[in-house]
Short mmCIF file of C-alpha atoms and ligand atoms in Angstrom, two decimals:
data_model
loop_
_atom_site.label_atom_id
_atom_site.label_comp_id
_atom_site.label_asym_id
_atom_site.label_seq_id
_atom_site.Cartn_x
_atom_site.Cartn_y
_atom_site.Cartn_z
CA UNK A 91 -15.73 11.16 28.95
CA UNK A 92 -14.71 8.65 26.27
CA UNK A 93 -12.29 5.96 27.40
CA UNK A 94 -9.95 4.46 24.86
CA UNK A 95 -7.72 1.38 24.79
CA UNK A 96 -4.62 0.99 22.63
CA UNK A 97 -3.67 -2.56 21.64
CA UNK A 98 0.09 -2.78 21.04
CA UNK A 99 2.90 -0.46 22.16
CA UNK A 100 5.31 -0.85 19.26
CA UNK A 101 6.30 1.90 16.83
CA UNK A 102 2.74 2.93 15.91
CA UNK A 103 1.23 2.23 19.36
CA UNK A 104 3.76 4.36 21.24
CA UNK A 105 3.34 7.06 18.56
CA UNK A 106 -0.44 6.94 19.04
CA UNK A 107 -0.13 7.45 22.80
CA UNK A 108 2.44 10.23 22.26
CA UNK A 109 0.30 12.14 19.74
CA UNK A 110 -2.82 11.62 21.85
CA UNK A 111 -1.34 13.17 25.00
CA UNK A 112 0.56 15.89 23.13
CA UNK A 113 -2.63 17.15 21.47
CA UNK A 114 -5.18 16.00 24.06
CA UNK A 115 -6.71 19.40 24.76
CA UNK A 116 -7.30 20.08 21.10
CA UNK A 117 -8.58 16.58 20.45
CA UNK A 118 -11.12 16.97 23.23
CA UNK A 119 -12.41 20.20 21.65
CA UNK A 120 -12.77 18.37 18.33
CA UNK A 121 -14.42 15.34 19.92
CA UNK A 122 -16.72 17.54 21.97
CA UNK A 123 -16.01 15.68 25.22
CA UNK A 124 -13.11 14.71 27.51
CA UNK A 125 -10.99 11.78 26.33
CA UNK A 126 -8.53 9.48 28.00
CA UNK A 127 -6.55 6.34 27.27
CA UNK A 128 -7.53 3.89 29.99
CA UNK A 129 -5.53 0.84 28.91
CA UNK A 130 -2.53 -0.06 26.79
CA UNK A 131 -2.27 -3.76 25.95
CA UNK A 132 1.20 -5.25 25.49
CA UNK A 133 2.88 -8.48 26.53
CA UNK A 134 6.02 -6.57 27.49
CA UNK A 135 6.59 -4.57 30.69
CA UNK A 136 7.25 -0.84 30.55
CA UNK A 137 7.96 -0.01 34.24
CA UNK A 138 9.63 3.33 33.44
CA UNK A 139 6.96 4.58 31.09
CA UNK A 140 4.92 7.60 32.24
CA UNK A 141 1.92 5.45 31.31
CA UNK A 142 3.06 2.39 33.36
CA UNK A 143 -0.24 2.23 35.26
CA UNK A 144 -2.23 1.81 32.05
CA UNK A 145 -0.53 -1.37 30.84
CA UNK A 146 -2.43 -4.66 30.88
CA UNK A 147 -1.57 -8.03 29.41
CA UNK A 148 -5.05 -9.55 29.28
CA UNK A 149 -7.32 -8.39 26.45
CA UNK A 150 -10.43 -9.51 28.38
CA UNK A 151 -9.85 -6.70 30.90
CA UNK A 152 -10.46 -4.26 28.04
CA UNK A 153 -13.23 -6.24 26.39
CA UNK A 154 -15.20 -6.56 29.63
CA UNK A 155 -14.84 -2.92 30.67
CA UNK A 156 -18.02 -1.12 29.58
CA UNK A 157 -16.29 2.26 30.00
CA UNK A 158 -14.06 1.54 27.01
CA UNK A 159 -15.93 2.53 23.86
CA UNK A 160 -13.10 2.90 21.33
CA UNK A 161 -10.21 0.51 20.75
CA UNK A 162 -7.15 1.32 18.63
CA UNK A 163 -5.59 -1.88 17.26
CA UNK A 164 -1.96 -1.28 16.29
CA UNK A 165 -0.47 -4.72 16.90
CA UNK A 166 -0.33 -5.71 13.22
CA UNK A 167 -0.59 -9.17 11.68
CA UNK A 168 -3.62 -11.42 12.03
CA UNK A 169 -2.72 -13.78 14.83
CA UNK A 170 -4.04 -11.74 17.77
CA UNK A 171 -5.55 -8.76 15.99
CA UNK A 172 -8.32 -10.54 14.13
CA UNK A 173 -9.80 -12.15 17.25
CA UNK A 174 -9.42 -8.99 19.35
CA UNK A 175 -11.00 -6.72 16.73
CA UNK A 176 -13.84 -9.09 15.96
CA UNK A 177 -14.79 -9.56 19.60
CA UNK A 178 -14.47 -5.83 20.30
CA UNK A 179 -16.88 -5.00 17.45
CA UNK A 180 -19.24 -7.78 18.52
CA UNK A 181 -19.19 -6.31 22.03
CA UNK A 182 -20.36 -2.99 20.57
CA UNK A 183 -17.06 -1.12 20.77
CA UNK A 184 -15.75 0.94 17.86
CA UNK A 185 -12.36 -0.07 16.50
CA UNK A 186 -9.74 1.91 14.60
CA UNK A 187 -6.72 0.17 13.13
CA UNK A 188 -3.49 0.72 11.21
CA UNK A 189 -3.43 -2.97 10.31
CA UNK A 190 -3.52 -3.34 6.52
CA UNK A 191 -3.10 -7.10 6.68
CA UNK A 192 -6.24 -7.32 8.79
CA UNK A 193 -8.32 -4.98 6.62
CA UNK A 194 -7.16 -6.59 3.37
CA UNK A 195 -7.92 -10.11 4.64
CA UNK A 196 -11.01 -9.54 6.80
CA UNK A 197 -12.34 -6.07 5.91
CA UNK A 198 -15.69 -7.17 4.45
CA UNK A 199 -16.49 -9.34 7.47
CA UNK A 200 -15.43 -6.74 10.06
CA UNK A 201 -17.29 -3.94 8.27
CA UNK A 202 -20.43 -6.05 8.31
CA UNK A 203 -20.11 -6.72 12.05
CA UNK A 204 -19.57 -3.00 12.68
CA UNK A 205 -22.68 -2.21 10.67
CA UNK A 206 -24.77 -4.82 12.49
CA UNK A 207 -23.64 -3.50 15.86
CA UNK A 208 -24.00 0.14 14.85
CA UNK A 209 -20.39 0.95 15.71
CA UNK A 210 -17.43 2.16 13.67
CA UNK A 211 -14.55 0.33 12.06
CA UNK A 212 -12.07 2.90 10.75
CA UNK A 213 -8.69 2.22 9.11
CA UNK A 214 -7.26 5.48 7.78
CA UNK A 215 -3.76 4.52 8.96
CA UNK A 216 -3.77 1.25 7.03
CA UNK A 217 -2.92 2.95 3.71
CA UNK A 218 -0.46 5.78 3.13
CA UNK A 219 0.62 6.31 6.77
CA UNK A 220 -0.17 9.94 7.54
CA UNK A 221 -1.81 10.69 4.18
CA UNK A 222 -5.57 11.14 4.37
CA UNK A 223 -6.82 8.78 1.66
CA UNK A 224 -9.55 6.45 2.99
CA UNK A 225 -11.83 9.23 4.19
CA UNK A 226 -11.28 11.39 1.07
CA UNK A 227 -12.17 8.48 -1.24
CA UNK A 228 -15.17 7.53 0.86
CA UNK A 229 -16.47 10.96 1.76
CA UNK A 230 -15.00 13.66 -0.48
CA UNK A 231 -14.89 11.90 -3.85
CA UNK A 232 -18.20 10.12 -3.52
CA UNK A 233 -19.70 12.12 -6.36
CA UNK A 234 -17.32 10.32 -8.72
CA UNK A 235 -17.15 6.93 -10.33
CA UNK A 236 -13.53 6.06 -9.66
CA UNK A 237 -11.92 4.80 -12.85
CA UNK A 238 -8.44 4.12 -11.56
CA UNK A 239 -6.21 4.27 -8.50
CA UNK A 240 -2.44 4.01 -8.70
CA UNK A 241 0.15 4.73 -6.13
CA UNK A 242 3.47 4.38 -4.46
CA UNK A 243 2.10 2.60 -1.43
CA UNK A 244 5.15 1.31 0.40
CA UNK A 245 7.54 3.69 2.12
CA UNK A 246 10.30 1.14 2.69
CA UNK A 247 10.70 0.17 -0.97
CA UNK A 248 10.45 3.77 -2.12
CA UNK A 249 13.16 4.66 0.40
CA UNK A 250 15.36 1.79 -0.87
CA UNK A 251 14.82 2.66 -4.56
CA UNK A 252 15.60 6.33 -3.85
CA UNK A 253 18.84 5.41 -2.07
CA UNK A 254 19.83 3.08 -4.94
CA UNK A 255 19.02 5.65 -7.62
CA UNK A 256 20.47 8.74 -5.96
CA UNK A 257 23.38 7.36 -3.97
CA UNK A 258 24.08 4.03 -5.69
CA UNK A 259 23.54 2.51 -2.24
CA UNK A 260 23.47 -1.24 -1.88
CA UNK A 261 19.98 -2.77 -1.43
CA UNK A 262 20.77 -4.41 1.95
CA UNK A 263 22.26 -1.25 3.43
CA UNK A 264 19.26 0.84 2.38
CA UNK A 265 16.87 -1.75 3.88
CA UNK A 266 18.79 -1.69 7.16
CA UNK A 267 18.35 2.09 7.43
CA UNK A 268 14.63 1.78 6.63
CA UNK A 269 14.31 -0.78 9.45
CA UNK A 270 16.16 1.48 11.88
CA UNK A 271 13.82 4.33 11.01
CA UNK A 272 10.81 2.13 11.84
CA UNK A 273 9.46 2.07 8.27
CA UNK A 274 9.82 -1.62 7.50
CA UNK A 275 7.47 -4.39 8.54
CA UNK A 276 8.52 -6.84 11.26
CA UNK A 277 9.41 -9.20 8.41
CA UNK A 278 10.65 -6.86 5.65
CA UNK A 279 9.91 -9.52 3.01
CA UNK A 280 6.38 -8.09 3.06
CA UNK A 281 7.82 -4.75 1.94
CA UNK A 282 10.40 -5.79 -0.64
CA UNK A 283 8.25 -8.49 -2.24
CA UNK A 284 5.30 -6.12 -2.73
CA UNK A 285 3.02 -7.90 -0.24
CA UNK A 286 2.45 -4.79 1.88
CA UNK A 287 1.67 -2.66 -1.20
CA UNK A 288 -0.67 -5.43 -2.38
CA UNK A 289 -2.67 -5.29 0.86
CA UNK A 290 -2.96 -1.53 0.47
CA UNK A 291 -4.14 -1.56 -3.15
CA UNK A 292 -6.67 -4.26 -2.16
CA UNK A 293 -8.09 -1.92 0.49
CA UNK A 294 -8.24 1.01 -1.93
CA UNK A 295 -9.76 -1.09 -4.71
CA UNK A 296 -12.37 -2.58 -2.35
CA UNK A 297 -13.34 0.91 -1.26
CA UNK A 298 -13.36 2.39 -4.75
CA UNK A 299 -15.14 -0.47 -6.52
CA UNK A 300 -17.37 -1.66 -3.66
CA UNK A 301 -16.37 -5.34 -3.63
CA UNK A 302 -13.72 -6.97 -1.50
CA UNK A 303 -10.50 -7.73 -3.39
CA UNK A 304 -8.45 -10.40 -1.62
CA UNK A 305 -4.62 -10.17 -1.85
CA UNK A 306 -4.18 -13.74 -3.07
CA UNK A 307 -5.98 -12.80 -6.31
CA UNK A 308 -3.66 -9.90 -7.11
CA UNK A 309 -0.57 -10.24 -9.31
CA UNK A 310 2.28 -9.12 -7.02
CA UNK A 311 5.96 -8.54 -7.69
CA UNK A 312 8.51 -6.77 -5.49
CA UNK A 313 11.69 -4.79 -6.18
CA UNK A 314 14.32 -7.43 -5.51
CA UNK A 315 15.04 -7.99 -9.21
CA UNK A 316 15.48 -4.30 -10.07
CA UNK A 317 19.13 -3.65 -10.98
CA UNK A 318 21.18 -0.46 -11.19
CA UNK A 319 21.58 -1.22 -14.88
CA UNK A 320 17.78 -1.01 -15.37
CA UNK A 321 17.70 2.20 -13.35
CA UNK A 322 20.27 3.66 -15.75
CA UNK A 323 18.48 2.59 -18.95
CA UNK A 324 15.22 3.91 -17.61
CA UNK A 325 16.87 7.24 -16.76
CA UNK A 326 17.96 7.53 -20.38
CA UNK A 327 14.27 7.15 -21.26
CA UNK A 328 13.48 10.14 -19.00
CA UNK A 329 11.81 8.00 -16.36
CA UNK A 330 12.16 6.40 -12.91
CA UNK A 331 11.44 2.91 -11.59
CA UNK A 332 8.84 2.89 -8.79
CA UNK A 333 6.95 0.11 -7.04
CA UNK A 334 3.35 0.77 -8.08
CA UNK A 335 0.06 -0.68 -6.92
CA UNK A 336 -2.70 -0.02 -9.40
CA UNK A 337 -6.33 -0.92 -9.93
CA UNK A 338 -8.50 0.19 -12.83
CA UNK A 339 -12.07 -0.23 -13.91
CA UNK A 340 -12.38 -2.21 -17.16
CA UNK A 341 -15.37 -2.96 -19.37
CA UNK A 342 -17.73 -5.88 -18.50
CA UNK A 343 -17.77 -4.74 -14.87
CA UNK A 344 -14.25 -6.13 -14.36
CA UNK A 345 -11.20 -4.57 -12.71
CA UNK A 346 -7.51 -5.02 -13.44
CA UNK A 347 -5.23 -4.92 -10.43
CA UNK A 348 -1.55 -5.53 -9.73
CA UNK A 349 1.59 -4.56 -7.82
CA UNK A 350 4.92 -4.43 -9.61
CA UNK A 351 7.94 -2.23 -10.29
CA UNK A 352 7.00 0.16 -13.08
CA UNK A 353 8.71 2.65 -15.36
CA UNK A 354 7.15 6.07 -14.74
CA UNK A 355 7.97 9.04 -16.98
CA UNK A 356 9.59 12.01 -15.20
CA UNK A 357 6.62 14.25 -16.10
CA UNK A 358 4.34 12.14 -13.90
CA UNK A 359 3.67 13.37 -10.38
CA UNK A 360 4.51 9.87 -9.16
CA UNK A 361 8.07 9.99 -10.55
CA UNK A 362 9.14 12.75 -8.17
CA UNK A 363 8.01 10.91 -5.03
CA UNK A 364 11.12 9.96 -3.07
CA UNK A 365 12.33 8.50 0.23
CA UNK A 366 9.58 7.32 2.59
CA UNK A 367 6.95 9.42 0.84
CA UNK A 368 3.91 7.78 -0.75
CA UNK A 369 1.62 9.24 -3.39
CA UNK A 370 -1.76 7.98 -4.47
CA UNK A 371 -3.39 9.08 -7.69
CA UNK A 372 -7.17 8.73 -7.85
CA UNK A 373 -8.79 9.19 -11.24
CA UNK A 374 -12.44 10.19 -10.84
CA UNK A 375 -14.87 10.60 -13.72
CA UNK A 376 -15.69 14.14 -12.56
CA UNK A 377 -12.47 15.28 -10.89
CA UNK A 378 -9.92 13.80 -13.29
CA UNK A 379 -6.67 13.03 -11.45
CA UNK A 380 -6.32 13.89 -7.76
CA UNK A 381 -3.01 13.09 -6.09
CA UNK A 382 -2.51 12.55 -2.35
CA UNK A 383 1.08 12.88 -1.11
CA UNK A 384 2.84 12.55 2.24
CA UNK A 385 4.84 10.32 4.57
CA UNK A 386 3.66 6.77 4.02
CA UNK A 387 5.31 5.15 7.03
CA UNK A 388 6.88 6.01 10.36
CA UNK A 389 5.79 6.45 13.94
CA UNK A 390 4.18 9.88 14.09
CA UNK A 391 2.66 10.12 10.57
CA UNK A 392 0.89 6.77 11.06
CA UNK A 393 -0.10 7.70 14.62
CA UNK A 394 -1.64 10.89 13.27
CA UNK A 395 -4.10 8.82 11.20
CA UNK A 396 -4.88 6.48 14.13
CA UNK A 397 -5.58 9.35 16.52
CA UNK A 398 -7.73 11.14 13.98
CA UNK A 399 -9.82 7.96 13.58
CA UNK A 400 -10.14 7.75 17.38
CA UNK A 401 -11.62 11.25 17.43
CA UNK A 402 -13.98 10.41 14.53
CA UNK A 403 -15.12 7.26 16.32
CA UNK A 404 -15.83 9.22 19.51
CA UNK A 405 -17.66 11.97 17.62
CA UNK A 406 -19.86 9.48 15.81
CA UNK A 407 -20.38 7.03 18.64
CA UNK A 408 -24.13 6.89 18.24
CA UNK A 409 -24.31 6.20 14.50
CA UNK A 410 -22.61 3.72 12.23
CA UNK A 411 -20.43 5.81 9.94
CA UNK A 412 -18.39 2.86 8.80
CA UNK A 413 -17.08 2.81 5.34
CA UNK A 414 -18.37 -0.21 3.58
CA UNK A 415 -18.00 -2.71 0.77
CA UNK A 416 -19.45 -6.11 -0.02
CA UNK A 417 -17.79 -9.45 0.28
CA UNK A 418 -17.43 -11.03 -3.15
CA UNK A 419 -16.45 -13.96 -5.26
CA UNK A 420 -13.40 -12.80 -7.13
CA UNK A 421 -14.71 -13.27 -10.66
CA UNK A 422 -14.72 -9.52 -11.34
CA UNK A 423 -10.91 -9.49 -11.24
CA UNK A 424 -9.63 -9.71 -14.81
CA UNK A 425 -6.91 -12.34 -15.33
CA UNK A 426 -3.58 -10.52 -15.28
CA UNK A 427 -2.58 -11.98 -18.68
CA UNK A 428 -4.96 -9.43 -20.18
CA UNK A 429 -3.35 -6.43 -18.42
CA UNK A 430 -2.07 -4.09 -21.11
CA UNK A 431 0.69 -1.50 -21.08
CA UNK A 432 4.03 -0.77 -22.77
CA UNK A 433 7.09 -2.70 -21.57
CA UNK A 434 10.76 -1.94 -20.95
CA UNK A 435 12.80 -4.99 -21.98
CA UNK A 436 16.52 -5.70 -21.64
CA UNK A 437 18.11 -8.57 -23.51
CA UNK A 438 21.58 -9.91 -24.04
CA UNK A 439 22.89 -11.71 -27.10
CA UNK A 440 26.19 -12.37 -28.82
CA UNK A 441 25.46 -10.26 -31.86
CA UNK A 442 23.55 -7.13 -30.86
CA UNK A 443 23.07 -5.74 -34.37
CA UNK A 444 21.52 -8.99 -35.61
CA UNK A 445 19.33 -9.19 -32.53
CA UNK A 446 18.22 -5.60 -33.10
CA UNK A 447 16.63 -6.74 -36.37
CA UNK A 448 15.06 -9.72 -34.60
CA UNK A 449 13.58 -7.39 -31.96
CA UNK A 450 12.13 -5.11 -34.65
CA UNK A 451 10.66 -8.09 -36.50
CA UNK A 452 9.07 -9.52 -33.38
CA UNK A 453 8.04 -6.42 -31.42
CA UNK A 454 7.45 -4.01 -34.31
CA UNK A 455 7.87 -0.37 -33.43
CA UNK A 456 10.19 -0.06 -30.40
CA UNK A 457 12.33 2.69 -28.88
CA UNK A 458 15.92 1.53 -28.23
CA UNK A 459 17.64 2.97 -25.15
CA UNK A 460 21.33 3.76 -24.85
CA UNK A 461 23.48 4.26 -21.73
CA UNK A 462 27.13 5.14 -21.15
CA UNK A 463 27.88 1.85 -19.43
CA UNK A 464 26.01 -0.39 -21.85
CA UNK A 465 27.63 -3.82 -22.01
CA UNK A 466 28.49 -5.34 -25.34
CA UNK A 467 25.73 -7.59 -26.60
CA UNK A 468 23.10 -5.89 -24.43
CA UNK A 469 20.02 -4.14 -25.79
CA UNK A 470 17.24 -2.34 -23.98
CA UNK A 471 14.06 -1.00 -25.54
CA UNK A 472 10.50 0.11 -24.86
CA UNK A 473 7.62 -1.52 -26.73
CA UNK A 474 4.22 -0.20 -27.70
CA UNK A 475 1.19 -1.13 -25.56
CA UNK A 476 0.43 -4.86 -25.52
CA UNK A 477 -1.07 -7.40 -23.16
CA UNK A 478 0.89 -9.51 -20.74
CA UNK A 479 0.10 -12.56 -22.84
CA UNK A 480 1.38 -10.91 -26.03
CA UNK A 481 4.61 -9.66 -24.48
CA UNK A 482 5.35 -13.06 -22.95
CA UNK A 483 4.90 -14.76 -26.32
CA UNK A 484 7.16 -12.21 -28.01
CA UNK A 485 9.83 -12.60 -25.31
CA UNK A 486 9.71 -16.38 -25.88
CA UNK A 487 10.14 -15.77 -29.62
CA UNK A 488 13.21 -13.59 -28.97
CA UNK A 489 14.65 -16.27 -26.70
CA UNK A 490 14.16 -18.85 -29.48
CA UNK A 491 16.44 -16.69 -31.63
CA UNK A 492 19.25 -17.16 -29.10
CA UNK A 493 18.86 -13.96 -27.05
CA UNK A 494 18.23 -13.94 -23.30
CA UNK A 495 15.57 -11.65 -21.85
CA UNK A 496 17.30 -10.33 -18.71
CA UNK A 497 14.66 -7.83 -17.53
CA UNK A 498 11.07 -6.82 -18.26
CA UNK A 499 9.43 -3.93 -16.44
CA UNK A 500 5.98 -2.55 -17.26
CA UNK A 501 5.73 1.07 -18.36
CA UNK A 502 2.76 2.93 -16.89
CA UNK A 503 1.33 6.17 -18.10
CA UNK A 504 0.18 8.41 -15.21
N1 LIG B 292 6.17 -1.08 6.02
C1 LIG B 292 5.20 -0.12 5.60
C2 LIG B 292 5.84 0.78 4.56
C3 LIG B 292 4.72 0.65 6.79
O1 LIG B 292 7.08 0.77 4.46
O2 LIG B 292 5.15 1.49 3.86
C4 LIG B 292 3.54 1.52 6.53
O3 LIG B 292 2.41 0.80 6.15
#
């Protein structure tokens, strides 16, 4: 009999307990032995819960119980989680987590402890909610060199963008619904400013490229500056605006990595990903593009990944099957000024026909976009591929000619 403890009884924790007991019989067949949740750790009281007798408030009760061999950490954040997870691994217990902040900040260290102690540290739920992505990259695509990973990695922002695009819904209203549905982080700034997506692309890049990528070294922008006007111009280009996290292998053993709103052509599989759905495109040197799609947030999809990791941890209790990557200095991350792609640019000026000539002189070959509601003096266009540094210089040159650059969104080709 394997005894499990669940740390945290919030959205994901309660979902984990629900999925576990709903499918217990089947899970036991898959694990090859009886399973039970012995403890649930939470500071709050749940006297009316059917699991009331399992609640504890003191983590040491769990840590010091030798019967508990697998711990599911679904508290989130670093404050309590880091210490709990580290001491659990050091005590020889396997840990599974949905906590992307923890894995992105401390993954290399925790993986090393798990390896040293011959236990597991699994984190399928930390990226893509219910979408299997960590295990497929680690186990099913291992024959490939991964050249690139790009994805819609945050359900909340994709939900908001979809509501804005399809229903013209106000940003704040869409965010409120996402919070009610349990998609958003405790502090939704992490969602809308791209921080959550950044943590997730760091985890994927660390796994794909074998060296830890820390979030503070990743260029990160959120969706708060995206306007309905940009959405409309981009639609006239046959494309959608999506918050994308991407990481690609470059020459000289470097990687480029970033999170930002991006223009994605309608033909791309990523353009049709709406609402809370996430999609992750993995470009392998043997497979070509493989796309993983599903619900990227929410109680039961995320719980599905946690419970599946619990079963894997029980099944492999006697061997270290941890995924792994090395800690690293961050010198393999290419400065973002060298990131190259095409750009959508919107500018406003008094005389739009004169500025059109200026744009052509400065940017060369561009595609001008036209919308029904285009304001007088406003121009929007898409450039050819150029580096961040080049486009910034050209935007400065346009500004020197008296035009104001009101928006710039990168155009990605997936
Ligand atoms: N806030 C996250 C999202 C939850 O919206 O994607 C899942 O990681």
